[in-house]
Amino acid sequence: EKGGWSSFMRKEVSEQPEAVANTLLGRIVDGAVVIPELEDFGDEELRGIRRITVIACGTAAYAGMVAKYAIEQWARVPVEVELSHEFRYREPVLDPETLVVSVSQSGETMDTLMAVKYAREQGARTISICNTQGATIPRESDAVVYTHAGPEVAVASTKAFVAQIAALYLFGLHLARVRGTLSPEKLAAQLAELQAVPDKLQTVLAQGERVGELAHWMADTRSVLFLGRHVGYPIALEGALKLKELAYIHAEGFAAGELKHGPIALIEPGQPVFVVVPSPRGSAALHPKVVSNIQEIRARGARVIAIAEAGDAAVLPYADEVLRIPLAAPLFEPLLAVVPLQLFAMELAQAKGLDVDQPRNLAKSVTVE
Ligand code: F6R
């Protein structure tokens, strides 16, 4: 079943190009998104949505956070992302014009299931993004858009995450077309970006060995920080989660803009910090800000590992290590930037002799509250 791989996790990380490609398969036809599973949601209804609430836990919630940036930009609908277990107990404001989108690899996470049921009782319409055919959450939802990542066996979610983002992006672009918020040219450009992701993922995966070396010399590290901004922020959170769960190392992700509001006090000489650097092309306003964050932490002795676009030279004078991702439009960078972080957590766990498929205290699907 592992097909020659040393672990399910290594296999699943390397299957990410197919996970995205299969999730897109048959759903982009003649420059338009075609999602037959959403037949039930007519164009009229999709035009009438006033708000989207994404509910999920853990890694799936980070996929939702990434998609929030894209869906708001493309479809001009406010999107909020909430952890399922918080959502249900705060009397959320729901109505028929609120669309609730749940994201769950297993489709069995109890908190997410209960949140979906609650949302329906309150009159909201529900769509499930799920990787498991016939699971409970899709059965309890008005419609399901399956991610086709294939079975995910390792406890830590990897290929399901990129597939979740791909499915949410398809949905966002569908919504944008129906609502007329993107010109046909812009829509086509975004779809082309999405279709280019699998090949780019292959390129990032090819750097695995470098990340492995990095992880080996960091095996004794006790704490690692992750910084990101815009779509890089949820990636920082995901990088930290992966490292906690796989390598049992204290890790925290921050929005880079928050640094001076507190977290910069954590920086002391030798503190490793991963920084997800936005592209200098797309996000003209953000790139110099993140580079200046790198300078600030470097000046306080941080050991900086930058994840930056190929050719971005601005980070070179300040970063101790630079991991490169291929050029992509800003909203597509998270799909690529997450890979070195997944690899880093996995390699570090292996360097510590840990079981990367079955981290302690964790279960693959959390079917209790
Ligand atoms: C982290 C991880 C968990 C899951 C979370 C939700 O690597 O795997 O955080 O993402 O438990 O699980 P699903 O997606 O099955 O609802």
XYZ file of C-alpha atoms and ligand atoms in Angstrom:
385
model
C 0.000 0.000 0.000
C 2.887 2.314 0.733
C 4.136 1.367 -2.710
C 7.826 1.502 -1.840
C 7.624 4.715 0.162
C 9.109 4.831 3.663
C 5.876 6.244 5.076
C 2.345 7.064 4.021
C 3.083 10.668 4.717
C 6.013 10.788 2.302
C 3.829 9.070 -0.296
C 0.937 11.457 0.244
C 3.113 14.578 0.186
C 4.484 13.429 -3.154
C 0.987 12.733 -4.474
C -0.007 16.381 -4.181
C 0.305 17.182 -7.892
C -2.211 14.399 -8.678
C -4.431 15.392 -5.759
C -4.881 18.842 -7.275
C -5.044 17.613 -10.881
C -7.728 15.049 -10.022
C -9.726 17.610 -8.089
C -9.753 19.858 -11.166
C -10.350 17.011 -13.599
C -13.480 17.487 -15.698
C -14.445 20.610 -13.776
C -12.925 23.193 -16.119
C -14.604 23.038 -19.499
C -14.084 25.615 -22.279
C -12.812 28.225 -19.851
C -15.663 27.814 -17.380
C -16.005 25.990 -14.100
C -18.455 23.123 -14.300
C -19.541 21.592 -11.014
C -22.501 19.293 -11.684
C -22.669 18.461 -7.974
C -23.907 21.998 -7.361
C -26.891 21.623 -9.693
C -29.145 22.154 -6.727
C -27.753 25.630 -6.258
C -29.182 27.597 -9.170
C -27.499 30.748 -10.434
C -30.269 32.808 -8.873
C -29.538 31.394 -5.457
C -25.776 31.862 -5.843
C -26.350 35.495 -6.834
C -28.432 35.986 -3.714
C -25.805 34.806 -1.220
C -24.841 37.640 1.070
C -22.292 35.897 3.218
C -20.274 32.696 3.344
C -19.229 31.006 6.550
C -16.598 28.298 6.273
C -16.561 25.817 9.126
C -13.779 23.320 9.697
C -11.111 22.192 12.156
C -7.323 22.125 12.022
C -5.701 21.952 8.624
C -9.087 22.049 6.883
C -9.787 25.382 8.587
C -6.498 26.739 7.233
C -7.590 25.714 3.726
C -10.737 27.743 4.423
C -8.651 30.720 5.545
C -6.653 30.637 2.327
C -9.857 30.465 0.286
C -11.352 33.422 2.124
C -8.819 35.735 0.458
C -9.572 34.322 -2.979
C -13.363 34.102 -2.753
C -13.714 37.632 -1.410
C -11.444 38.987 -4.117
C -13.097 37.087 -6.954
C -16.774 36.898 -5.981
C -17.048 39.967 -3.731
C -18.891 38.070 -0.994
C -17.807 38.410 2.629
C -16.322 35.153 3.870
C -15.692 34.251 7.480
C -13.890 31.160 8.634
C -14.754 29.639 11.942
C -13.625 26.588 13.848
C -16.568 24.202 13.969
C -16.409 23.777 17.732
C -16.572 27.537 18.304
C -19.246 28.161 15.712
C -21.912 26.019 17.247
C -21.747 27.457 20.715
C -21.866 31.153 19.974
C -25.371 31.532 18.517
C -24.089 32.517 15.065
C -26.312 34.731 12.936
C -27.575 32.564 10.097
C -30.264 32.979 7.482
C -31.139 31.578 4.045
C -28.767 34.070 2.419
C -25.834 32.744 4.398
C -24.050 29.871 2.725
C -22.240 27.535 5.077
C -19.330 25.677 3.500
C -17.852 22.893 5.585
C -14.403 21.519 4.823
C -13.471 18.047 6.028
C -11.121 15.462 4.647
C -12.741 12.582 6.498
C -16.291 13.888 6.386
C -16.689 12.435 9.883
C -15.283 15.105 12.208
C -17.923 15.321 14.917
C -17.594 19.038 15.613
C -17.931 19.884 11.946
C -20.855 17.519 11.502
C -22.705 19.044 14.436
C -21.996 22.543 13.137
C -23.430 21.631 9.725
C -26.556 20.207 11.337
C -26.925 23.304 13.444
C -26.543 25.593 10.420
C -29.257 23.708 8.538
C -31.607 23.874 11.494
C -31.079 27.630 11.504
C -32.113 27.823 7.852
C -28.709 28.178 6.193
C -27.827 26.300 3.036
C -24.825 24.024 3.270
C -22.131 22.776 0.927
C -19.574 20.183 1.984
C -16.019 20.001 0.653
C -15.032 16.436 1.441
C -12.487 13.818 0.426
C -14.391 10.693 1.435
C -17.199 9.406 -0.750
C -20.459 8.872 1.100
C -19.201 10.190 4.445
C -21.616 11.595 7.020
C -20.992 15.334 6.551
C -21.755 15.300 2.810
C -24.875 13.255 3.519
C -26.040 15.888 5.975
C -25.341 18.769 3.554
C -27.388 20.220 0.696
C -24.565 19.520 -1.761
C -21.023 18.151 -1.820
C -17.999 19.014 -3.899
C -15.567 16.145 -3.499
C -11.840 16.655 -3.414
C -10.239 13.815 -5.309
C -7.023 13.548 -3.341
C -7.405 9.794 -2.913
C -7.352 8.102 0.489
C -5.228 9.935 3.053
C -3.800 7.462 5.560
C -1.150 9.425 7.454
C -2.707 11.249 10.381
C -1.281 14.625 9.347
C -3.209 16.089 6.471
C -1.162 17.074 3.408
C -2.572 16.195 0.004
C -6.133 16.753 1.229
C -5.147 20.321 2.148
C -4.025 21.320 -1.336
C -7.044 19.532 -2.824
C -9.342 21.454 -0.451
C -7.873 24.753 -1.611
C -8.263 23.668 -5.243
C -11.940 22.751 -4.707
C -12.662 25.978 -2.817
C -10.969 27.964 -5.594
C -13.100 26.211 -8.211
C -16.163 27.095 -6.197
C -14.998 30.711 -5.808
C -14.419 31.067 -9.538
C -17.798 29.515 -10.288
C -19.403 31.993 -7.936
C -17.504 34.877 -9.550
C -18.749 33.903 -12.997
C -22.352 33.559 -11.872
C -22.229 36.840 -9.986
C -20.438 38.621 -12.815
C -17.635 39.857 -10.577
C -14.744 38.739 -12.800
C -14.343 39.549 -16.479
C -14.086 36.504 -18.762
C -10.397 37.324 -19.302
C -9.634 37.482 -15.596
C -11.592 34.304 -14.980
C -9.654 32.532 -17.728
C -6.362 33.761 -16.273
C -7.225 32.423 -12.801
C -8.324 29.081 -14.223
C -5.056 28.832 -16.133
C -3.168 29.523 -12.893
C -5.121 26.789 -11.153
C -4.396 24.300 -13.897
C -0.700 25.134 -13.727
C -0.491 24.213 -10.027
C 0.169 20.453 -10.404
C 3.326 20.974 -12.503
C 4.575 23.656 -10.132
C 3.976 21.342 -7.174
C 6.226 18.833 -8.884
C 8.957 21.465 -9.052
C 8.668 22.290 -5.345
C 8.763 18.621 -4.400
C 12.056 18.260 -6.247
C 13.700 20.355 -3.500
C 12.920 17.748 -0.880
C 16.540 16.887 -0.266
C 17.510 20.466 0.635
C 14.690 20.649 3.121
C 15.848 17.316 4.533
C 19.343 18.687 5.174
C 17.878 21.753 6.819
C 15.737 19.589 9.081
C 18.714 17.475 10.052
C 20.773 20.346 11.315
C 17.764 21.654 13.183
C 16.870 18.389 14.909
C 17.625 19.788 18.377
C 15.595 22.927 17.925
C 13.086 23.531 20.683
C 10.926 26.183 19.138
C 10.240 27.390 15.621
C 8.246 30.418 14.523
C 6.432 30.898 11.225
C 5.491 34.230 9.709
C 3.275 34.973 6.753
C 1.043 37.661 5.440
C -2.165 37.661 3.375
C -2.537 34.117 1.972
C 0.853 33.348 3.483
C -0.600 33.780 6.960
C -2.685 30.585 7.020
C 0.339 28.830 5.526
C 2.409 29.990 8.497
C -0.265 28.561 10.804
C -0.276 25.296 8.866
C 3.529 25.057 8.946
C 3.432 25.465 12.722
C 0.672 22.881 13.128
C 2.566 20.320 11.045
C 5.703 20.797 13.119
C 3.833 20.467 16.424
C 1.965 17.357 15.492
C 4.769 15.517 13.711
C 7.950 16.595 15.476
C 6.501 17.569 18.895
C 8.299 20.884 18.739
C 6.747 24.034 20.014
C 5.816 26.075 16.989
C 3.704 29.109 16.399
C 2.504 30.888 13.307
C 1.920 34.625 13.160
C 0.629 37.187 10.742
C 3.820 39.097 9.913
C 2.074 42.410 10.555
C 1.479 41.351 14.157
C 5.193 41.078 14.948
C 5.550 44.439 16.619
C 2.321 43.955 18.514
C 3.954 41.317 20.671
C 5.583 38.288 19.102
C 8.842 40.058 18.221
C 9.646 39.840 21.943
C 10.174 36.121 21.389
C 13.087 36.674 19.035
C 16.442 35.911 20.584
C 19.736 34.931 18.992
C 19.438 31.639 17.136
C 15.625 31.490 17.070
C 14.626 29.805 13.809
C 11.900 31.662 11.917
C 10.340 30.545 8.650
C 9.004 33.445 6.628
C 6.587 32.949 3.753
C 7.498 35.843 1.473
C 4.818 37.189 -0.892
C 5.736 37.629 -4.533
C 7.422 40.946 -5.357
C 5.360 41.058 -8.561
C 1.767 40.634 -7.487
C 1.745 42.089 -4.031
C 3.819 45.215 -4.529
C 2.669 46.645 -1.217
C 3.269 43.512 0.821
C 6.629 42.270 -0.384
C 8.718 45.163 1.006
C 6.811 44.980 4.287
C 7.659 41.332 4.762
C 11.274 41.940 3.737
C 11.459 44.625 6.383
C 9.996 42.168 8.932
C 12.851 39.835 8.005
C 15.364 42.630 8.616
C 13.794 43.384 11.993
C 13.990 39.825 13.250
C 17.401 39.263 11.723
C 18.717 42.297 13.570
C 17.643 40.548 16.783
C 19.499 37.377 15.916
C 16.781 35.254 14.308
C 17.862 32.522 11.971
C 15.679 33.162 8.943
C 14.510 30.549 6.487
C 12.687 32.366 3.706
C 10.246 30.697 1.369
C 10.360 32.978 -1.611
C 9.531 33.027 -5.267
C 12.235 32.025 -7.737
C 14.309 35.070 -8.635
C 13.317 37.176 -5.625
C 16.738 38.578 -4.703
C 15.534 41.022 -2.050
C 15.562 38.321 0.632
C 19.103 37.127 -0.071
C 21.041 39.567 2.111
C 18.955 38.724 5.179
C 17.948 35.087 4.971
C 20.133 32.276 6.242
C 18.369 29.877 3.905
C 16.084 30.463 0.953
C 13.686 27.810 -0.270
C 12.300 28.639 -3.682
C 8.823 28.261 -5.113
C 7.998 28.683 -8.803
C 6.368 31.882 -10.056
C 2.615 31.939 -9.516
C -0.088 34.569 -9.149
C -0.279 35.666 -5.500
C -3.416 33.714 -4.624
C -1.800 30.513 -5.872
C 1.399 30.814 -3.860
C -0.021 29.073 -0.750
C -0.520 25.852 -2.692
C 3.223 25.824 -3.342
C 4.625 27.450 -0.204
C 3.031 24.848 2.055
C 5.088 22.019 0.572
C 8.515 22.908 2.013
C 6.843 23.314 5.411
C 5.222 19.882 5.208
C 8.546 18.381 4.153
C 10.387 20.185 6.916
C 8.068 18.877 9.630
C 8.222 15.356 8.235
C 12.020 15.340 7.849
C 12.542 16.768 11.315
C 10.241 14.149 12.829
C 12.154 11.436 11.022
C 15.468 12.902 12.135
C 14.141 12.542 15.702
C 13.176 8.948 14.996
C 9.435 9.557 15.290
C 6.597 7.780 13.530
C 5.375 10.347 11.010
C 2.270 8.400 10.057
C 0.985 7.976 13.589
C 1.969 10.890 15.806
C 1.285 10.368 19.485
C -2.107 11.269 20.949
C -3.746 11.866 17.565
C -6.404 10.047 15.573
C -7.015 10.384 11.849
C -10.590 11.341 12.282
C -11.943 12.935 15.397
C -15.398 11.467 15.798
C -15.933 12.650 19.338
C -16.436 16.213 20.511
C -3.689 18.160 10.826
C -4.921 17.387 10.713
C -6.124 17.843 11.459
C -7.366 17.738 10.576
C -8.619 18.051 11.377
C -9.885 18.033 10.527
O -2.659 17.602 10.058
O -4.951 16.400 10.028
O -5.958 19.146 11.936
O -7.213 18.622 9.496
O -8.749 17.125 12.414
O -10.099 16.775 9.974
P -11.129 16.572 8.808
O -10.599 17.334 7.619
O -11.194 15.102 8.551
O -12.437 17.145 9.251
